[in-house]
CSV table of C-alpha atoms in Angstrom, one decimal:
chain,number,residue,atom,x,y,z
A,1,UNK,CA,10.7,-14.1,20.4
A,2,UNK,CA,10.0,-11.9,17.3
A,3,UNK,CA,7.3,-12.6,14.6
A,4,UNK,CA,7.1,-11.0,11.2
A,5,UNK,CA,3.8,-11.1,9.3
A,6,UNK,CA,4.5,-10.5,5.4
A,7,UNK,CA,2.2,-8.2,4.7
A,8,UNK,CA,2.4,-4.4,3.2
A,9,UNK,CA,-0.4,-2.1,4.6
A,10,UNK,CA,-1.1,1.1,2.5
A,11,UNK,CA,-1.8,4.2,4.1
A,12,UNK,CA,-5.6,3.8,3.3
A,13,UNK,CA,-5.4,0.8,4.7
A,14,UNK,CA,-5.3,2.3,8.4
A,15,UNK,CA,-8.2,0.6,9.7
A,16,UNK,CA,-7.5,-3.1,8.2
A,17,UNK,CA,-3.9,-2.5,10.2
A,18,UNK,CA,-5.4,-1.8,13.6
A,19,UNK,CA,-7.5,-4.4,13.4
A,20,UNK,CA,-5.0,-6.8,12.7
A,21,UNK,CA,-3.0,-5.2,15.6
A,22,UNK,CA,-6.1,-6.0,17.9
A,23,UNK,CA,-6.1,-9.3,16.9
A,24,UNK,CA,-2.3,-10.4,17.1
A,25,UNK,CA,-2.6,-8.6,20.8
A,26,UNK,CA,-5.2,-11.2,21.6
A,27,UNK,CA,-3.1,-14.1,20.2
A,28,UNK,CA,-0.3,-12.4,22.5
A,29,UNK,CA,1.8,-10.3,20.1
A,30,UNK,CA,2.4,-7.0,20.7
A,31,UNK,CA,3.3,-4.8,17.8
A,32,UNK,CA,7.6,-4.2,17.8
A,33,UNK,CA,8.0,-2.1,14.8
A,34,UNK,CA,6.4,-1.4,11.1
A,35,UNK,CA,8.4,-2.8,8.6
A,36,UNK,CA,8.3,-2.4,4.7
A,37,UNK,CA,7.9,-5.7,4.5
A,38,UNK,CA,5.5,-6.2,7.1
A,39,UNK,CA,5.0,-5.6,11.0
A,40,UNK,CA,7.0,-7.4,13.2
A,41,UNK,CA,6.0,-8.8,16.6
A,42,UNK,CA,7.2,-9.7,19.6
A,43,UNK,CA,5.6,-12.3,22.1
A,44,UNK,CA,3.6,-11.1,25.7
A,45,UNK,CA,0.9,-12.3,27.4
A,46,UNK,CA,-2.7,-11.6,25.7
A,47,UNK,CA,-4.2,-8.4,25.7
A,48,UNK,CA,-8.0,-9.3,24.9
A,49,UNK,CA,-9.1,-5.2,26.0
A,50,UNK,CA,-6.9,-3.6,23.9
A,51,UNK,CA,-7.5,-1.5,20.7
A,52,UNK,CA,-5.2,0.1,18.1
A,53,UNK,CA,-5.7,2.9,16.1
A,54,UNK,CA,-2.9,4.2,13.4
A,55,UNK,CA,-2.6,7.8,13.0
A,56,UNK,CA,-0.7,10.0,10.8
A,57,UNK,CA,2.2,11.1,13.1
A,58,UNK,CA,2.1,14.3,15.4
A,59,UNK,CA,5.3,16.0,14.1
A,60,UNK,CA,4.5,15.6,10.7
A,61,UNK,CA,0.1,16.7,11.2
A,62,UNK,CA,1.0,18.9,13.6
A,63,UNK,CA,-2.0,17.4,15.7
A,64,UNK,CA,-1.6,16.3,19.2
A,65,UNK,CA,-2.3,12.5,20.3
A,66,UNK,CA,-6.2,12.3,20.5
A,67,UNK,CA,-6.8,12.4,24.4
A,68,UNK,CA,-7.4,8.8,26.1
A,69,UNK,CA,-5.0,7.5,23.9
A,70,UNK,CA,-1.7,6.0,24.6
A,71,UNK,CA,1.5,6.2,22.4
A,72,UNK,CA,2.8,2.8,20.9
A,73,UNK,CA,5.2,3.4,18.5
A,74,UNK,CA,6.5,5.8,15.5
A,75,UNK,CA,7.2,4.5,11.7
A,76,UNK,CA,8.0,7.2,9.5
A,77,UNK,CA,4.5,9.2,8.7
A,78,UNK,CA,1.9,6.6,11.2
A,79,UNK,CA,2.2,6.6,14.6
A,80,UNK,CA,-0.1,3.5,16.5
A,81,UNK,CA,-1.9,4.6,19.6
A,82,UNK,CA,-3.8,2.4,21.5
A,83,UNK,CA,-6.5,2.1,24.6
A,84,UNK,CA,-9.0,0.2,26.3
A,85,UNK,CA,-12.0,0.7,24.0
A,86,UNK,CA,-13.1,0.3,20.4
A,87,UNK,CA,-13.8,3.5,18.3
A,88,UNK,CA,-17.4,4.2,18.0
A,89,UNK,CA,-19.1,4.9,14.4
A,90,UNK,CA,-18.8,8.4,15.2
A,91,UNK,CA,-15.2,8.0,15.9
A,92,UNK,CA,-14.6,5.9,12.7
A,93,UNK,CA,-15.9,8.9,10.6
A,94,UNK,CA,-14.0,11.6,12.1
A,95,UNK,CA,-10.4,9.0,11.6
A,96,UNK,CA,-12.2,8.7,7.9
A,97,UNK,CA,-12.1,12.5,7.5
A,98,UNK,CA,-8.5,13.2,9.2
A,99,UNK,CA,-7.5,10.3,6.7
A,100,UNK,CA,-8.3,12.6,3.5
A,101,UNK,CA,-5.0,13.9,2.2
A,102,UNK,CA,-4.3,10.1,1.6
A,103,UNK,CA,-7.2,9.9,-0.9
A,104,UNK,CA,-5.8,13.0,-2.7
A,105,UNK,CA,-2.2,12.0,-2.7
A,106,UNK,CA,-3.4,8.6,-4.1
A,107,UNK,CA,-4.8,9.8,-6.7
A,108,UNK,CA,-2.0,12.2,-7.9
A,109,UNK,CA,0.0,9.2,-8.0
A,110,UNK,CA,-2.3,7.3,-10.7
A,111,UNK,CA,-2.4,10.0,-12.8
A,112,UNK,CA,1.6,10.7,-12.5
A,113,UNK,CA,1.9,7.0,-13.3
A,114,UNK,CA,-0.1,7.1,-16.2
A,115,UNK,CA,1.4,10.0,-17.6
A,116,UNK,CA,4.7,7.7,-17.0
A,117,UNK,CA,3.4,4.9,-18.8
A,118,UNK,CA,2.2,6.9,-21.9
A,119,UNK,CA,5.3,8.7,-22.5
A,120,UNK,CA,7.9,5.6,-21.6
A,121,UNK,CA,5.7,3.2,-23.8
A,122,UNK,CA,5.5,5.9,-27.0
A,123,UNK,CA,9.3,6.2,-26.5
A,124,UNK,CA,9.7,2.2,-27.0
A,125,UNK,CA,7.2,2.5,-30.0
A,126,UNK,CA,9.9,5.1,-31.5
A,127,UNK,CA,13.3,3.2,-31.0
A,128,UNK,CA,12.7,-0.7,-30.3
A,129,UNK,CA,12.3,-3.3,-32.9
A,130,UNK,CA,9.7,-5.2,-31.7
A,131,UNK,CA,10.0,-8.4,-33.4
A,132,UNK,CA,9.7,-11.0,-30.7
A,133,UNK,CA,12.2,-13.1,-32.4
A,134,UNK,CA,14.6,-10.4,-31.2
A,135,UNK,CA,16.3,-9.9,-27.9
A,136,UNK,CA,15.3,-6.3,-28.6
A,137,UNK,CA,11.6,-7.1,-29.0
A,138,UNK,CA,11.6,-9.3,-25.8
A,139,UNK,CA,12.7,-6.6,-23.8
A,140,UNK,CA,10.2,-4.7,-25.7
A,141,UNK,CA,7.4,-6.4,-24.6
A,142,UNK,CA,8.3,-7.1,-21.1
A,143,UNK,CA,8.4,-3.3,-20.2
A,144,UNK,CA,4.7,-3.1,-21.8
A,145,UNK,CA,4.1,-6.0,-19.7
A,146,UNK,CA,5.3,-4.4,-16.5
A,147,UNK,CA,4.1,-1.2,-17.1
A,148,UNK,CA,0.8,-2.3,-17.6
A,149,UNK,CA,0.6,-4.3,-14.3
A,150,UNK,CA,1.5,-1.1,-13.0
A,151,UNK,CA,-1.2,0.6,-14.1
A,152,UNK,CA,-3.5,-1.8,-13.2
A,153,UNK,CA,-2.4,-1.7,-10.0
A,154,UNK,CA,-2.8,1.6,-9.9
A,155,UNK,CA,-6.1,2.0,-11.4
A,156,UNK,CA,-7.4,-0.7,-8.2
A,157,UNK,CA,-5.8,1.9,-6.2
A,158,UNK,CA,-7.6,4.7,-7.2
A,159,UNK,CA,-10.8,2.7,-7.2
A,160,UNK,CA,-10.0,1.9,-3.2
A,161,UNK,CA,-9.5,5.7,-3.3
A,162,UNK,CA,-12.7,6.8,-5.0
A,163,UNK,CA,-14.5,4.2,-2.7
A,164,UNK,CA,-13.3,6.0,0.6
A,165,UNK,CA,-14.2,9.2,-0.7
A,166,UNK,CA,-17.9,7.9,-1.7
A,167,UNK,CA,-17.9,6.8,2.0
A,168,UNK,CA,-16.9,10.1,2.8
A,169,UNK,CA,-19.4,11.9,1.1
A,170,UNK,CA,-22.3,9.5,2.1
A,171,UNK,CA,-21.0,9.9,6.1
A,172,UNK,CA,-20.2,6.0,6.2
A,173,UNK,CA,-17.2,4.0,7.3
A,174,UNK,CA,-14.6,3.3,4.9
A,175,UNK,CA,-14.8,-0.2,3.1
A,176,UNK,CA,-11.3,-0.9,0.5
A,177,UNK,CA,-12.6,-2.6,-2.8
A,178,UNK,CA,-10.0,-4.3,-3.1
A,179,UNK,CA,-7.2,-5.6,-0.4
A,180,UNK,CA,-4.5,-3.3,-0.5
A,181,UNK,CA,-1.8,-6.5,0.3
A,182,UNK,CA,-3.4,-7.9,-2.7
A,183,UNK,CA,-2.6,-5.7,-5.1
A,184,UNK,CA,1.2,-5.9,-4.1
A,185,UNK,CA,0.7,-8.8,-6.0
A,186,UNK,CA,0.9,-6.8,-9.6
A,187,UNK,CA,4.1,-5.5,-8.3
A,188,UNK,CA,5.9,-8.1,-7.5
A,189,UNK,CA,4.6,-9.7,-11.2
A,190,UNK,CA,6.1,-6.7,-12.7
A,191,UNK,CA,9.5,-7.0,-11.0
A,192,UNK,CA,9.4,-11.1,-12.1
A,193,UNK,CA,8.4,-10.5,-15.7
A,194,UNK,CA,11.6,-7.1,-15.7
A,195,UNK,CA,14.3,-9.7,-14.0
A,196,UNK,CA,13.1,-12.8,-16.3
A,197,UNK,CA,13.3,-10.7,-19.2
A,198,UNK,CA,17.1,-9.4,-18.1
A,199,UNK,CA,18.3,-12.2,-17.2
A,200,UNK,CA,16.8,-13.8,-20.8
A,201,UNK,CA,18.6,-11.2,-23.0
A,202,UNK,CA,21.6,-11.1,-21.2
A,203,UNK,CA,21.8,-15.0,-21.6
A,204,UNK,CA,21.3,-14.5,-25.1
A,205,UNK,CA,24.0,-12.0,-25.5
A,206,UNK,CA,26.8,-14.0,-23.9
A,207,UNK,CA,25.6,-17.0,-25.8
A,208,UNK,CA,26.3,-15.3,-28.8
């Protein structure tokens, strides 16, 4: 029997994973495979000494398996290892400082997406009538709209990215300021206000 939980975990968002891992173990799941969607599950008896930890994967780090550790599974760039003990707070720094190219690569990406949003946006300023009485202007505004939840998406995070590396600096675990499931939620506003806004001038056009 298989079990999907829909749920997308963010590379930052290594710890939050394991511990959901540690708990579906206890409920008497074991983790199957790492969807895009979400992990998927399949049932076994309850594990209540088990631990997971979700690295970035040997072939791509180039690091071995830390020893005491036993392989789980591969998916793409994280690999889960598990064993019979928690980490320690000494461990949960090191895992916060072998987790620091994801902090950099986050923030490349906000700052590529804003340069995005600037130069698509000032390109609809140049050529769109944006009269909303207009199928033009309608389709105007909705790619403002969905840009913006973009960026606000992104801006939440590069604040979860500052945050780990203020937790970094200060030698303390790694706390997300905001969810990082929860801010799928921006996305999948964006994609409903780009299909509503299709499918609205398209109905307009063949109505015509």
């Amino acid at each position: 029997m298989l079990k999907r939980i829909w749920a997308y975990y963010e590379n930052l968002d290594y710890r939050v994973l394991a511990e959901k891992l540690d708990e579906m173990a206890r409920a008497g799941w074991r983790l199957k495979q790492l969807g895009l969607l979400g992990p998927i599950f399949e049932d076994c008896a309850p594990n209540k000494t088990v631990y997971h930890r979700v690295i970035r994967s040997p072939q791509i780090s180039g690091e071995p398996i830390p020893a005491g550790w036993t392989f789980l599974l591969r998916s793409g760039q994280r690999t889960v290892i598990t064993r019979d003990a928690p980490l320690t707070p000494a461990e949960k720094l090191v895992e916060d400082q072998e987790n620091d190219h994801y902090y950099r690569g986050q923030k490349h990406i906000f700052f590529c997406w804003l340069f995005m949003v600037i130069v698509l946006v000032w390109s609809d300023l140049r050529t769109l009538d944006r009269s909303v009485f207009l199928p033009e202007g309608l389709l105007f505004w909705g790619t403002i709209t969905c840009w913006v939840l973009l960026l606000a998406e992104g801006l939440l995070e590069l604040a979860n990215a500052l945050a780990y590396h203020r937790a970094r600096r200060a030698g303390q675990p790694y706390e997300p300021v905001v969810a990082w499931r929860r801010l799928r939620l921006f996305g999948w506003l964006a994609l409903a206000v780009c299909l509503g806004g299709t499918i609205l001038v398209c109905s307009f056009y063949i109505l015509l």
